[in-house]
Tab-separated table of C-alpha atoms in Angstrom:
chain	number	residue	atom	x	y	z
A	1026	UNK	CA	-42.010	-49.960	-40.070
A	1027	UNK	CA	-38.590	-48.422	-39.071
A	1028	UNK	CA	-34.890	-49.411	-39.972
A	1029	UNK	CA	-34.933	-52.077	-36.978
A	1030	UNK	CA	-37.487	-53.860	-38.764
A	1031	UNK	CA	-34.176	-55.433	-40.901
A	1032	UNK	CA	-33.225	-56.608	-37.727
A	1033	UNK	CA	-35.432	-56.548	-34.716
A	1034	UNK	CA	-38.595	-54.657	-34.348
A	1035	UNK	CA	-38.160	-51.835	-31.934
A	1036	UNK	CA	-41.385	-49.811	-31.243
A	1037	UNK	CA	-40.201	-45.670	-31.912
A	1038	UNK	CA	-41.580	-43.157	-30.393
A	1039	UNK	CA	-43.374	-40.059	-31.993
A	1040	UNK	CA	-40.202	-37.595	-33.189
A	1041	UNK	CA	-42.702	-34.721	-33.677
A	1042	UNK	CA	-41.299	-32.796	-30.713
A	1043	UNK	CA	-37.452	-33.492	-31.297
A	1044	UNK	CA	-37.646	-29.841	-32.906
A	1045	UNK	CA	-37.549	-26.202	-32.132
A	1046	UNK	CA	-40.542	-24.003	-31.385
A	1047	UNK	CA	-39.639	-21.680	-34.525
A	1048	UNK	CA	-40.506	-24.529	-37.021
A	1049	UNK	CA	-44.028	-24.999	-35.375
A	1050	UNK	CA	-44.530	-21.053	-35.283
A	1051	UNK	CA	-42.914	-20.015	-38.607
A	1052	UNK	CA	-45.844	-22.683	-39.945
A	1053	UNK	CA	-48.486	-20.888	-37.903
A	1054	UNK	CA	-47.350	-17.512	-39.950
A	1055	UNK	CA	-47.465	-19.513	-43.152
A	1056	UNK	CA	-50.736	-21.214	-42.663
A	1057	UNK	CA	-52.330	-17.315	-41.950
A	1058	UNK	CA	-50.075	-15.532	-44.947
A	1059	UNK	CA	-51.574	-18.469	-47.056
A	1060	UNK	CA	-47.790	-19.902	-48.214
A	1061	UNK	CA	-47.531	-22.483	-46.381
A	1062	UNK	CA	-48.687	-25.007	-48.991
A	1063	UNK	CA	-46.014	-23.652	-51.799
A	1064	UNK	CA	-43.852	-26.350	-53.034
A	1065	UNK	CA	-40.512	-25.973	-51.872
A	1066	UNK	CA	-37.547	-27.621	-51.568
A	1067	UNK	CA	-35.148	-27.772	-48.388
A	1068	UNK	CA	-31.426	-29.123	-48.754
A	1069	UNK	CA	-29.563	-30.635	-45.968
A	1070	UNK	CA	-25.577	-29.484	-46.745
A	1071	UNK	CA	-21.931	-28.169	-44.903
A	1072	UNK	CA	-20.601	-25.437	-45.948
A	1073	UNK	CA	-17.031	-26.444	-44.372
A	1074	UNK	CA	-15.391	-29.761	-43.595
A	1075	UNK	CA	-14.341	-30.173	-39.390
A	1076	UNK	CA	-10.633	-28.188	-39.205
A	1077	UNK	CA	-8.247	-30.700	-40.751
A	1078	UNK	CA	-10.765	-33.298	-42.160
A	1079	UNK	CA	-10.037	-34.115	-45.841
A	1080	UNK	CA	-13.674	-36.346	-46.563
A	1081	UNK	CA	-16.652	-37.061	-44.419
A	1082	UNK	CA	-18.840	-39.639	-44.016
A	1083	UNK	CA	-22.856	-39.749	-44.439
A	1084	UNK	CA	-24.321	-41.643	-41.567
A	1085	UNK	CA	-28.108	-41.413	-39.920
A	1086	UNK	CA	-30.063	-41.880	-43.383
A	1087	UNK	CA	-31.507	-44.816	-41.643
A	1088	UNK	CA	-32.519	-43.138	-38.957
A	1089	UNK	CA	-33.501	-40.314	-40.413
A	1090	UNK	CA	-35.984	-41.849	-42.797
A	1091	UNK	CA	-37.310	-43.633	-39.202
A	1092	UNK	CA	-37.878	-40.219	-37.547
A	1093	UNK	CA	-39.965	-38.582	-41.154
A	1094	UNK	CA	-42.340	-42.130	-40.890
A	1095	UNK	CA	-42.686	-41.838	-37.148
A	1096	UNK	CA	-43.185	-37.518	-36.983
A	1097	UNK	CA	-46.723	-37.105	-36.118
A	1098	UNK	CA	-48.580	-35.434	-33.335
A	1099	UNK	CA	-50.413	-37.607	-30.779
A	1100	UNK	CA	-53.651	-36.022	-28.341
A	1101	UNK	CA	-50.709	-35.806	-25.603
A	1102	UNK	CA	-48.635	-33.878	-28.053
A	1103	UNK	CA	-51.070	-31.119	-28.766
A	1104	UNK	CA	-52.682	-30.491	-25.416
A	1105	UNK	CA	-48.957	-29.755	-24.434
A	1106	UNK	CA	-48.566	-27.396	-27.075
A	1107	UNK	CA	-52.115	-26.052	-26.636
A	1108	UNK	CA	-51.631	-25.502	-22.624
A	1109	UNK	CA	-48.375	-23.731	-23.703
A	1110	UNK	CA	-49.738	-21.645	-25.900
A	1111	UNK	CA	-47.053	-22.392	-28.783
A	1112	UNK	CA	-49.570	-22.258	-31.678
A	1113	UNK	CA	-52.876	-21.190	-32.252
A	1114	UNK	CA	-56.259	-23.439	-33.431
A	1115	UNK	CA	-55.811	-23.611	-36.833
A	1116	UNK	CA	-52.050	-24.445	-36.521
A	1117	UNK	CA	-52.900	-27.428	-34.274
A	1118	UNK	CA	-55.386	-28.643	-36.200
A	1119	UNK	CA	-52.846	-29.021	-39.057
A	1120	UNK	CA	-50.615	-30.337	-36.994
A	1121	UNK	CA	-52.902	-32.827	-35.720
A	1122	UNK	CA	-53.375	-34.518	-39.533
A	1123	UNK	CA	-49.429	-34.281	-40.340
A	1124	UNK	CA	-47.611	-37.057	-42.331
A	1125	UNK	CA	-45.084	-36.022	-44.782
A	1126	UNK	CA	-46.129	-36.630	-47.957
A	1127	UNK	CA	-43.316	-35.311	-49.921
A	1128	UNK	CA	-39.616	-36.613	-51.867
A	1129	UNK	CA	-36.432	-37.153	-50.525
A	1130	UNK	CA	-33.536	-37.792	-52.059
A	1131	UNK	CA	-30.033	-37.993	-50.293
A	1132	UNK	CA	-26.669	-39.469	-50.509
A	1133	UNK	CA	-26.756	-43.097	-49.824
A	1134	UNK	CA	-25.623	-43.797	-46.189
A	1135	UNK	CA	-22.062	-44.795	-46.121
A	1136	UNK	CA	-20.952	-42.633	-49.082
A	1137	UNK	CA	-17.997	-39.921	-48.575
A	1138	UNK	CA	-19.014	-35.980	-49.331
A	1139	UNK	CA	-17.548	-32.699	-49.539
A	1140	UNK	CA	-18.321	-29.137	-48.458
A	1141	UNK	CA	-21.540	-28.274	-50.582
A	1142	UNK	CA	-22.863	-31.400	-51.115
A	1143	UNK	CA	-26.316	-31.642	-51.223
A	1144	UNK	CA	-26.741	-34.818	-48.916
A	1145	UNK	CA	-30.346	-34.826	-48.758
A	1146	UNK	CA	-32.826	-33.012	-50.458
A	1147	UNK	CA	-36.401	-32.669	-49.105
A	1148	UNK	CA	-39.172	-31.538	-51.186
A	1149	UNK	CA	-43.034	-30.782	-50.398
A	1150	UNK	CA	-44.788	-27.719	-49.078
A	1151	UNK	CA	-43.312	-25.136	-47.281
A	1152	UNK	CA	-44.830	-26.526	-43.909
A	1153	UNK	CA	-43.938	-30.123	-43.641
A	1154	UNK	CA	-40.720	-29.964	-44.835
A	1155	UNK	CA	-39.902	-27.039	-42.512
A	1156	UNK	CA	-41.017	-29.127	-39.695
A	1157	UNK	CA	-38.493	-31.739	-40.608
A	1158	UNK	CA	-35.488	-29.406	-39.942
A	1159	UNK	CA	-34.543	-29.730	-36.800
A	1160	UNK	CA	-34.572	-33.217	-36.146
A	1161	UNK	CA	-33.009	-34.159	-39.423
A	1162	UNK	CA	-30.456	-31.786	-38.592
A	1163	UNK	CA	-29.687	-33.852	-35.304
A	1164	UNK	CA	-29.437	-37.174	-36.891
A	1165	UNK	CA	-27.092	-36.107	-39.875
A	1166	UNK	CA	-24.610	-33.822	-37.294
A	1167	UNK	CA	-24.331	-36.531	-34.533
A	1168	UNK	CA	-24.300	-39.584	-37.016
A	1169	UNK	CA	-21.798	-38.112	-39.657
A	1170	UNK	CA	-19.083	-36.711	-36.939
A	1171	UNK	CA	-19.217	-39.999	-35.493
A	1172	UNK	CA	-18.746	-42.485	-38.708
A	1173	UNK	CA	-16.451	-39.580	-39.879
A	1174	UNK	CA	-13.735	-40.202	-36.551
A	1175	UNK	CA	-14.352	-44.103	-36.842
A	1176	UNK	CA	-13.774	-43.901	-40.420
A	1177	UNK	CA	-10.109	-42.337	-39.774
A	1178	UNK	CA	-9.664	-44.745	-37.134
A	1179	UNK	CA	-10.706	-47.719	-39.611
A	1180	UNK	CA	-8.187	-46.438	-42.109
A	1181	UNK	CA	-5.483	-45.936	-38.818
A	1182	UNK	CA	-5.625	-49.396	-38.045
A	1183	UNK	CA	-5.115	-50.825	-41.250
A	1184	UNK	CA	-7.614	-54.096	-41.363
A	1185	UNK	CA	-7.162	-54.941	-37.068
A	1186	UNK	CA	-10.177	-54.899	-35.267
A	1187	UNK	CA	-12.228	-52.173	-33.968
A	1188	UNK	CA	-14.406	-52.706	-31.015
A	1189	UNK	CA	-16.698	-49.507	-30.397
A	1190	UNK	CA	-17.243	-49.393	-26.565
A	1191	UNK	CA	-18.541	-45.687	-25.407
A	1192	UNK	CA	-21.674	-46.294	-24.038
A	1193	UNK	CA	-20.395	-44.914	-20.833
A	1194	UNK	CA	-19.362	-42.035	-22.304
A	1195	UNK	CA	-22.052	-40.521	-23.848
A	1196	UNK	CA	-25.598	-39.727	-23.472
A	1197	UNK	CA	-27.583	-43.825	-23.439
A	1198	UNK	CA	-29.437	-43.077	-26.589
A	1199	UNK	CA	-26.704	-41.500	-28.627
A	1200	UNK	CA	-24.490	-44.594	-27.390
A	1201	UNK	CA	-26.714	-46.326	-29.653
A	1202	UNK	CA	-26.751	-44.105	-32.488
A	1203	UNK	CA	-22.958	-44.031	-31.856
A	1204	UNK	CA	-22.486	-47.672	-32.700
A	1205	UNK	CA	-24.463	-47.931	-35.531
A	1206	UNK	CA	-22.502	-44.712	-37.179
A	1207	UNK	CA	-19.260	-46.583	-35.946
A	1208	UNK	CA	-19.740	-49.880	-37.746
A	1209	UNK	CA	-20.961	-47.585	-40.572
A	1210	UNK	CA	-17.287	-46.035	-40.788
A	1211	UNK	CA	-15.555	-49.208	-40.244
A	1212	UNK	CA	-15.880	-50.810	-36.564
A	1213	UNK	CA	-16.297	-54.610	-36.652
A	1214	UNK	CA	-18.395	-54.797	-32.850
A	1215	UNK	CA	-19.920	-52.728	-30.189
A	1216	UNK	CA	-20.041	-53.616	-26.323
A	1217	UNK	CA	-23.751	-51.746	-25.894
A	1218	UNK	CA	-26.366	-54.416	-25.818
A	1219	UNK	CA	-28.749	-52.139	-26.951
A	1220	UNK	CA	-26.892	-51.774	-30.490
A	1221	UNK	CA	-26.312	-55.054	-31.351
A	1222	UNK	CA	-30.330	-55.884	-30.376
A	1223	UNK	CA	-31.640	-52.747	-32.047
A	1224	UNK	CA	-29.181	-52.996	-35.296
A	1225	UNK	CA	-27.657	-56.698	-35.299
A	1226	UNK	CA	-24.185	-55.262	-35.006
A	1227	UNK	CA	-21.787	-57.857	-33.150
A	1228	UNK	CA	-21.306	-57.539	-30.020
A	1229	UNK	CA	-18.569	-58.304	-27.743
A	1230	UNK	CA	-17.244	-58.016	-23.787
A	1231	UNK	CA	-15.804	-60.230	-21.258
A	1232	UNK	CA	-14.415	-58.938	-17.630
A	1233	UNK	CA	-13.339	-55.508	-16.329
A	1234	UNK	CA	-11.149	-54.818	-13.637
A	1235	UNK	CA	-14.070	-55.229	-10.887
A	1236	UNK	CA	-14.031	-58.738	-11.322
A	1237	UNK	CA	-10.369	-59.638	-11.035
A	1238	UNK	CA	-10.488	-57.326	-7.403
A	1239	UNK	CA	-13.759	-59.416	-6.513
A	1240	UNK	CA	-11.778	-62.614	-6.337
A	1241	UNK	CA	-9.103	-62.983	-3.496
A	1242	UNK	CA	-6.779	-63.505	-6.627
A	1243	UNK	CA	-6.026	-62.909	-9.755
A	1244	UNK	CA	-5.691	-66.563	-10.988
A	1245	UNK	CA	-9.160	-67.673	-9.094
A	1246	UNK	CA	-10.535	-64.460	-11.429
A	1247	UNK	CA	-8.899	-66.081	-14.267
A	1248	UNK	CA	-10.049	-69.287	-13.251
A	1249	UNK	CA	-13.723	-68.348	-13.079
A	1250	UNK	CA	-13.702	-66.335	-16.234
A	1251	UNK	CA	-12.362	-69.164	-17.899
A	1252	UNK	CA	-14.594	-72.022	-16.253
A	1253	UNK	CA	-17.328	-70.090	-17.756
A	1254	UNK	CA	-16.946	-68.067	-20.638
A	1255	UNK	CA	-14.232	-70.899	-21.998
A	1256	UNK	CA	-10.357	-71.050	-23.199
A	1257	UNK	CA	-11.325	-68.652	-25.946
A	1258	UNK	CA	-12.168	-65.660	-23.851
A	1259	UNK	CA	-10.359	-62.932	-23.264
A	1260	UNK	CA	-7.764	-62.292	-19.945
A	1261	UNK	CA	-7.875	-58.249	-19.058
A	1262	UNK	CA	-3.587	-58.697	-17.620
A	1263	UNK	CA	-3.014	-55.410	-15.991
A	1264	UNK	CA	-5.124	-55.303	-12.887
A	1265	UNK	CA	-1.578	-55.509	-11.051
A	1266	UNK	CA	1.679	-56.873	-12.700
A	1267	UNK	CA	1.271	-57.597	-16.443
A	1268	UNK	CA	4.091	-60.084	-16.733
A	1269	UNK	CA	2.674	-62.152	-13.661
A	1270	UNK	CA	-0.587	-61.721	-14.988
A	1271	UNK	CA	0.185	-63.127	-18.900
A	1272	UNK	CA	1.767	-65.915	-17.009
A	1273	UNK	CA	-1.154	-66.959	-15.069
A	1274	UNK	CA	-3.260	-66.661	-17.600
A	1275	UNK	CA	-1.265	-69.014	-19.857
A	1276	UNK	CA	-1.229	-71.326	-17.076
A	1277	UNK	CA	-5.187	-71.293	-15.994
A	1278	UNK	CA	-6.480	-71.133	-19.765
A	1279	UNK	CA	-3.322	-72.655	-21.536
A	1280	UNK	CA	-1.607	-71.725	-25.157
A	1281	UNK	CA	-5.456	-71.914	-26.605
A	1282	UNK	CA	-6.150	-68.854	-24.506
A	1283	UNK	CA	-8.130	-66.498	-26.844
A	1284	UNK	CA	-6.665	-63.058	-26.154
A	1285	UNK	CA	-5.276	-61.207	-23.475
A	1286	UNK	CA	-6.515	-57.444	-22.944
A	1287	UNK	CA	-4.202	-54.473	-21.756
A	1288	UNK	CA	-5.864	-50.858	-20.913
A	1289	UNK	CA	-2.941	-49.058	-19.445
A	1290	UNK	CA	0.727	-47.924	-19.363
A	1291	UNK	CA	2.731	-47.476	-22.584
A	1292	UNK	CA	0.604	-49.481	-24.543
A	1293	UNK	CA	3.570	-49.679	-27.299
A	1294	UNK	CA	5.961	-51.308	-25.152
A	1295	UNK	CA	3.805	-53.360	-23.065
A	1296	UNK	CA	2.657	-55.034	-26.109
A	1297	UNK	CA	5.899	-55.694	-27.792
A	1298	UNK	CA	6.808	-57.541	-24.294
A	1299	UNK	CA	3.537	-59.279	-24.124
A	1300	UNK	CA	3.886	-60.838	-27.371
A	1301	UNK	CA	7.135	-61.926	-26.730
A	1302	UNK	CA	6.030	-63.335	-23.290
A	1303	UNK	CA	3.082	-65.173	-24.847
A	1304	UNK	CA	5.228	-66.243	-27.832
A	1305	UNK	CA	8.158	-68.013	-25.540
A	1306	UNK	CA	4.950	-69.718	-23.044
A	1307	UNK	CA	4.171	-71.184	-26.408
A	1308	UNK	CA	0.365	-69.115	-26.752
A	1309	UNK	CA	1.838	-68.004	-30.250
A	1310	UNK	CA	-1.883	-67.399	-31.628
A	1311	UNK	CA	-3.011	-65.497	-28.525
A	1312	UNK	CA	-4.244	-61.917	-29.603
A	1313	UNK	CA	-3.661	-59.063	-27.895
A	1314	UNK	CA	-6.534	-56.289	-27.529
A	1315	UNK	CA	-5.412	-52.999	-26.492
A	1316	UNK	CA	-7.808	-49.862	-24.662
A	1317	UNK	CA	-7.373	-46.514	-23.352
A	1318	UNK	CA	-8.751	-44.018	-24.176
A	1319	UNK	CA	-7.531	-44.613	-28.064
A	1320	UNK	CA	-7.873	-41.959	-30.977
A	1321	UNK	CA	-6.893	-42.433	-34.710
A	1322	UNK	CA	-3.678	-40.957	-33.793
A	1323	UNK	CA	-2.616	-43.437	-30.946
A	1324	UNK	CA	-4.270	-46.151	-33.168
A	1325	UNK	CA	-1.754	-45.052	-35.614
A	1326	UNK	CA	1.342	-44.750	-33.062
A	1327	UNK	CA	0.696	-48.597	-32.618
A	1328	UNK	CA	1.014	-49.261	-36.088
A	1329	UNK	CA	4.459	-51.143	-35.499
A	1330	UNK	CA	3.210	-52.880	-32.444
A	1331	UNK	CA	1.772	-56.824	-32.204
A	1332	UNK	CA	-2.012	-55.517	-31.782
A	1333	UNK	CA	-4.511	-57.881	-33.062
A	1334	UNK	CA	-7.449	-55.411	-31.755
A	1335	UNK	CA	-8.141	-51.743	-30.569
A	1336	UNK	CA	-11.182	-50.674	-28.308
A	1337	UNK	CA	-12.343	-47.634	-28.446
A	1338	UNK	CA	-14.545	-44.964	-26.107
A	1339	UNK	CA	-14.551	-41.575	-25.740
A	1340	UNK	CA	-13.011	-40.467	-28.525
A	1341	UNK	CA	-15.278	-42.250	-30.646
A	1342	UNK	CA	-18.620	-41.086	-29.553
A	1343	UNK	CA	-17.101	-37.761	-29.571
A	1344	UNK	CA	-16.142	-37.293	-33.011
A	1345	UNK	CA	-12.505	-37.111	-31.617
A	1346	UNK	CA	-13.326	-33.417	-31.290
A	1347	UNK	CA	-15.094	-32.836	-33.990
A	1348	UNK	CA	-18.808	-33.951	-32.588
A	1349	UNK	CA	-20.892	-32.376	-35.342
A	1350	UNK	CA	-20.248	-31.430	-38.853
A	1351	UNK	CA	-21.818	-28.460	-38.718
A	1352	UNK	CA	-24.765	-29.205	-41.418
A	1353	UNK	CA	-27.545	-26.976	-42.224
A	1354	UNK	CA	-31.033	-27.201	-43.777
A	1355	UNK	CA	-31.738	-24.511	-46.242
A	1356	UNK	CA	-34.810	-24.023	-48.390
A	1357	UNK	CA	-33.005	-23.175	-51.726
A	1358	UNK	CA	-36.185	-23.311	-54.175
A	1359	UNK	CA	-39.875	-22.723	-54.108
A	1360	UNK	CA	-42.856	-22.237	-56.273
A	1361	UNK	CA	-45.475	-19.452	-56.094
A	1362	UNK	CA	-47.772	-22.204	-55.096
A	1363	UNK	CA	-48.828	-25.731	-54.533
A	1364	UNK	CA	-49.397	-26.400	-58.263
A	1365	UNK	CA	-46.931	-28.753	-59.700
A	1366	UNK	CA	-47.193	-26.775	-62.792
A	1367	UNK	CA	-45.582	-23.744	-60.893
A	1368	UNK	CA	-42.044	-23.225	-61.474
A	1369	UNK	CA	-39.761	-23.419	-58.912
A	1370	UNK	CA	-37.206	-20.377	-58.238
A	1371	UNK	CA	-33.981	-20.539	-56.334
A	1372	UNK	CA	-33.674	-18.716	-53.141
A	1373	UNK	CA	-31.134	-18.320	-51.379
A	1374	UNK	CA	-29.824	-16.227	-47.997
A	1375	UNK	CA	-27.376	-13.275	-49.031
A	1376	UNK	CA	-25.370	-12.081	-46.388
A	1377	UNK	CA	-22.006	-11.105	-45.241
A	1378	UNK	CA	-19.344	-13.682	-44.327
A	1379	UNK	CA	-19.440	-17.000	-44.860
A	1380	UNK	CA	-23.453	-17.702	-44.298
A	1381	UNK	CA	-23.779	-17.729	-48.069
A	1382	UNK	CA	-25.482	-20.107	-49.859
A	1383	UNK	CA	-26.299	-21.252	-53.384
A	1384	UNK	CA	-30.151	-21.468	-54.527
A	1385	UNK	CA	-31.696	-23.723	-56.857
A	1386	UNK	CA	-32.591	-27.551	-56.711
A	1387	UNK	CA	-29.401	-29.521	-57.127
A	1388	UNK	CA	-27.615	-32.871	-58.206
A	1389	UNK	CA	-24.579	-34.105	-57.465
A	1390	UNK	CA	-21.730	-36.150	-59.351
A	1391	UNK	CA	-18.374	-37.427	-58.422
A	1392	UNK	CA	-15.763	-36.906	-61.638
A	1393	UNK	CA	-13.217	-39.443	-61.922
A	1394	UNK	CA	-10.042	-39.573	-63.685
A	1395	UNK	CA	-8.273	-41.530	-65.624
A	1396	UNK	CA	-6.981	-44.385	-63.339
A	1397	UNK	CA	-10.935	-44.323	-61.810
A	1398	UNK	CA	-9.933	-42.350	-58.558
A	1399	UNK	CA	-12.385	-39.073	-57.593
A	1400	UNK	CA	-10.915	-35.976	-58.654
A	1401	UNK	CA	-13.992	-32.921	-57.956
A	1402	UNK	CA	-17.506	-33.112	-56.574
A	1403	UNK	CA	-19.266	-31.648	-58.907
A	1404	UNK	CA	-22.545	-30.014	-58.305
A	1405	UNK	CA	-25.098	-28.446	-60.711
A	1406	UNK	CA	-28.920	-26.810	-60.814
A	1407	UNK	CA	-29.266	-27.549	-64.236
A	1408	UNK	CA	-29.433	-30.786	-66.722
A	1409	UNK	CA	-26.634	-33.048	-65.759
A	1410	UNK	CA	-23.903	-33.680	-68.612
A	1411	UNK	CA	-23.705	-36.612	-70.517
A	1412	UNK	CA	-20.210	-37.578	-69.089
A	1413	UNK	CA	-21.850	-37.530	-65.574
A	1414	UNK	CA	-25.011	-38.700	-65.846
A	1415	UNK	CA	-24.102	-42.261	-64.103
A	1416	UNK	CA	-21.855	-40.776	-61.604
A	1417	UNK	CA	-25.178	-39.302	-59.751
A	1418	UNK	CA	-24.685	-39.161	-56.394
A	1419	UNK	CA	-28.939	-38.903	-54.706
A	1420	UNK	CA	-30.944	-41.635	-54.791
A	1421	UNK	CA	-34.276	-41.792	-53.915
A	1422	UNK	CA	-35.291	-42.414	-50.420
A	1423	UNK	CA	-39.164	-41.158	-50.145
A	1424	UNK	CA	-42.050	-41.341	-52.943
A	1425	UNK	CA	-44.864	-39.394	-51.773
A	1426	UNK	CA	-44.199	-40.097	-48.055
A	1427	UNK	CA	-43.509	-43.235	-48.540
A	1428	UNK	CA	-39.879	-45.133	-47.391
A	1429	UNK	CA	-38.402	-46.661	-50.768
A	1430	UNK	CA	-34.845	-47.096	-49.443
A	1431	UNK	CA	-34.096	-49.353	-46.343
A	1432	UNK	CA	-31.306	-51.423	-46.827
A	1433	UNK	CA	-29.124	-53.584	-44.356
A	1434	UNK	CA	-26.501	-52.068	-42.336
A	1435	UNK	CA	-24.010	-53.824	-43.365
A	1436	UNK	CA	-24.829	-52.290	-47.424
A	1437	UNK	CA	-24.188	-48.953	-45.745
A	1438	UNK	CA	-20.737	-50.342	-44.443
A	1439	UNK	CA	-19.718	-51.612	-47.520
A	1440	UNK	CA	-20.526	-48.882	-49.646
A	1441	UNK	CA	-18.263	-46.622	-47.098
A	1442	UNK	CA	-15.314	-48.879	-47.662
A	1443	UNK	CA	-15.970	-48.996	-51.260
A	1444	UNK	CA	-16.259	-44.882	-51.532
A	1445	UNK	CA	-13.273	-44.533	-49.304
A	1446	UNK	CA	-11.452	-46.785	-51.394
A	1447	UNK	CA	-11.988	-44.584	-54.215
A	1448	UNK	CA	-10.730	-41.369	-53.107
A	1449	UNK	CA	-6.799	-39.899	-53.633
A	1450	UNK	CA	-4.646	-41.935	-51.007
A	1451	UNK	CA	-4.190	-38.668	-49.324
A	1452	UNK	CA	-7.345	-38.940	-48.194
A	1453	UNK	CA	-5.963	-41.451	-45.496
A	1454	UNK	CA	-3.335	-39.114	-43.751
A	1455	UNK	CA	-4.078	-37.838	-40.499
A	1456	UNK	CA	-2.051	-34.978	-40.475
A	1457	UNK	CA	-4.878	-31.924	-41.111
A	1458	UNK	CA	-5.415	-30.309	-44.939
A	1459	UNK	CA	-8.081	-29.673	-47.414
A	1460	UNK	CA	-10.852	-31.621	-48.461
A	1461	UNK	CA	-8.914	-34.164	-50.640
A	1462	UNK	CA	-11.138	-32.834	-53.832
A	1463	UNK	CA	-12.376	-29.872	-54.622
A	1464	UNK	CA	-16.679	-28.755	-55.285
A	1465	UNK	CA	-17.290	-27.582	-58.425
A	1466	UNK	CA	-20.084	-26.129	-59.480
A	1467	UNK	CA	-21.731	-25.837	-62.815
């Protein structure tokens, strides 16, 4: 079963290999030192917010809990790494019976966090939770950078659509995983195909500029757009002159025309005169969608403008430079062995600069304040207070290997729009700070 399952069934390939030799070798050494079964547990954390960020955004749970079910090692698999001579015998015959049996906790997808927040929280022996590392790593990074930028860009365009279109800008499977971390942060639609089939998010698309120079004119490209796709579709006017263009397009598809589309010049102006134009040809409910090459900031410099929609690419599936969030996977407590009796001790790496980290198995609690608005993430190894105890933060996502947490994708968006909704309004300004609360931790 994977997260599609909610949707459509897509078959997912073995994620044992999405990984780095070390985890496979540092297992060898533990199998033959005889540690590799201590219990342990791994968190998943940042240690910094991206320059100028104030929040970010948790995003890939989904997927993540997909790759843990579907990491295994098929006969393929381990003749590669036995013809490569990665491991030894012993190590591939543990390999060859892996399935994580373990806990996981995280923060729920869609939920806001801070520098030091434990977002997920992996517990079993030493060796199959160190396997995990790399490829939970990759999900969380790529996932979270992307809801984070379409989460600014959500709160930049003040309710107006958001149509997520960077397949072509990006690798074809993280266009995917793009989308569904977009409509996490707040996009209503994708253009890829493969998004809306894989996670049922909306998708949307009418006519580039191909199809306009196809016909021997613009109005027979209207005319064929509209003959088939309908009087609600939506005209892309800037091919050659915009003002010419509106015009025929009023005239082939009428005032019911559903939108008109403009993806160059200064979008700001052109607009303002596009409305106007539609507005006096009497196509007063005629939307206008605007593209290129769009960041929160330009989404914001339109604020004042008569935009009904924004599409955005590269930017997006970028992280509008910020394309990972720079999370790590630490082991931060471990027992002496496999017996649940054994207490476990925090560990942690000690070192100069700012590769510190804090050992121990943690929770995690948003304070509030008076007026019910987040005022410190507050983080803790030991019992939780009183005050705090239903302002937890993990839930439960694995029970002895087993998924115990799918939801819809569409909880995951909600519950970002509610958590953003709860943070200080500075939270929503663009201009670059500190995270808008501070970690504490007790």
């Amino acid at each position: 079963m994977n997260s599609a399952d909610l949707g459509r069934r897509v078959g997912v390939p073995s994620t044992a290999l999405f990984t780095d030799q070390y985890e496979l070798t540092m297992v060898q050494a533990a199998l033959k030192a005889g540690t590799a079964d201590r219990r342990s547990v791994f968190e998943a954390f940042t240690r910094r917010l991206p320059e100028g960020r104030r929040y970010g955004v948790v995003a890939g749970i989904g997927r993540v809990l997909d790759a843990v079910e579907n990491f295994h090692f098929d006969d393929e698999m381990l003749a590669f790494l036995r013809d490569q001579d990665v491991v030894d015998g012993p190590t591939l015959d543990y390999l060859a019976d892996y399935r994580f049996s373990g806990d996981i906790w995280g923060y729920p997808e869609g939920e806001v966090y801070f520098p030091g927040s434990p977002i997920l929280r992996v517990e079993g022996s030493f060796a199959e939770c160190v396997l995990l590392e790399t490829v939970i790593l990759s999900v969380l990074n790529h996932d979270s950078a992307i809801a984070a930028a379409a989460s600014r860009m959500s709160s930049a365009a003040g309710g107006r659509g958001l149509i997520e279109m960077g397949a072509r800008r990006t690798h074809e499977l993280s266009a995917v995983a793009s989308a569904r971390a977009a409509y996490i942060g707040g996009f209503d639609t994708t253009s890829d195909l493969a998004a809306g089939f894989r996670y049922n998010i909306p998708t949307v698309g009418t006519s580039a500029h191909a199809f306009t120079l196809l016909h021997d004119s613009e109005r027979d490209a209207f005319r064929a757009q509209v003959d088939s796709l309908g009087r609600d579709t939506t005209l892309l006017v800037d091919t050659y002159d915009v003002t010419a263009a509106v015009r025929t397009a009023v005239e082939v598809a009428g005032t019911g025309l559903g939108a008109v589309r403009i993806d160059s010049g200064d979008l700001l102006l052109v607009a303002h005169r596009v409305r106007q134009q539609l507005d006096e040809l009497g196509a007063t409910d005629t939307k206008i969608v605007v593209t290129s090459d769009l960041d929160e900031y330009a989404i914001a410099s339109l604020a004042a403008a008569p935009v009904d929609a924004y599409g955005v690419g590269t930017q997006l599936v970028t992280g509008s430079g910020q394309p990972t969030c720079s999370m790590v996977y630490k082991l931060v407590a471990r027992a002496a062995s496999a017996d649940p009796a054994d207490p476990l001790r925090p560990v942690a790496k000690k070192s100069l600069g700012a590769k510190t980290s804090i050992g121990g198995r943690k929770w995690a609690a948003r304070r509030l304040d008076g007026d019910g608005v987040a005022e410190a993430e507050v983080i803790g190894t030991g019992p939780v207070p009183p005050e705090l105890a239903g302002r937890q933060l993990l839930v439960e996502l694995v029970r002895a290997g087993e998924v115990v947490a799918r939801e819809p994708l569409d909880a995951a968006r909600e519950r970002h729009i509610a958590s953003r909704a709860g943070l200080p309004m500075s939270a929503m300004q663009l201009s670059r700070g500190e995270p808008v609360i501070p970690t504490e931790y007790v």
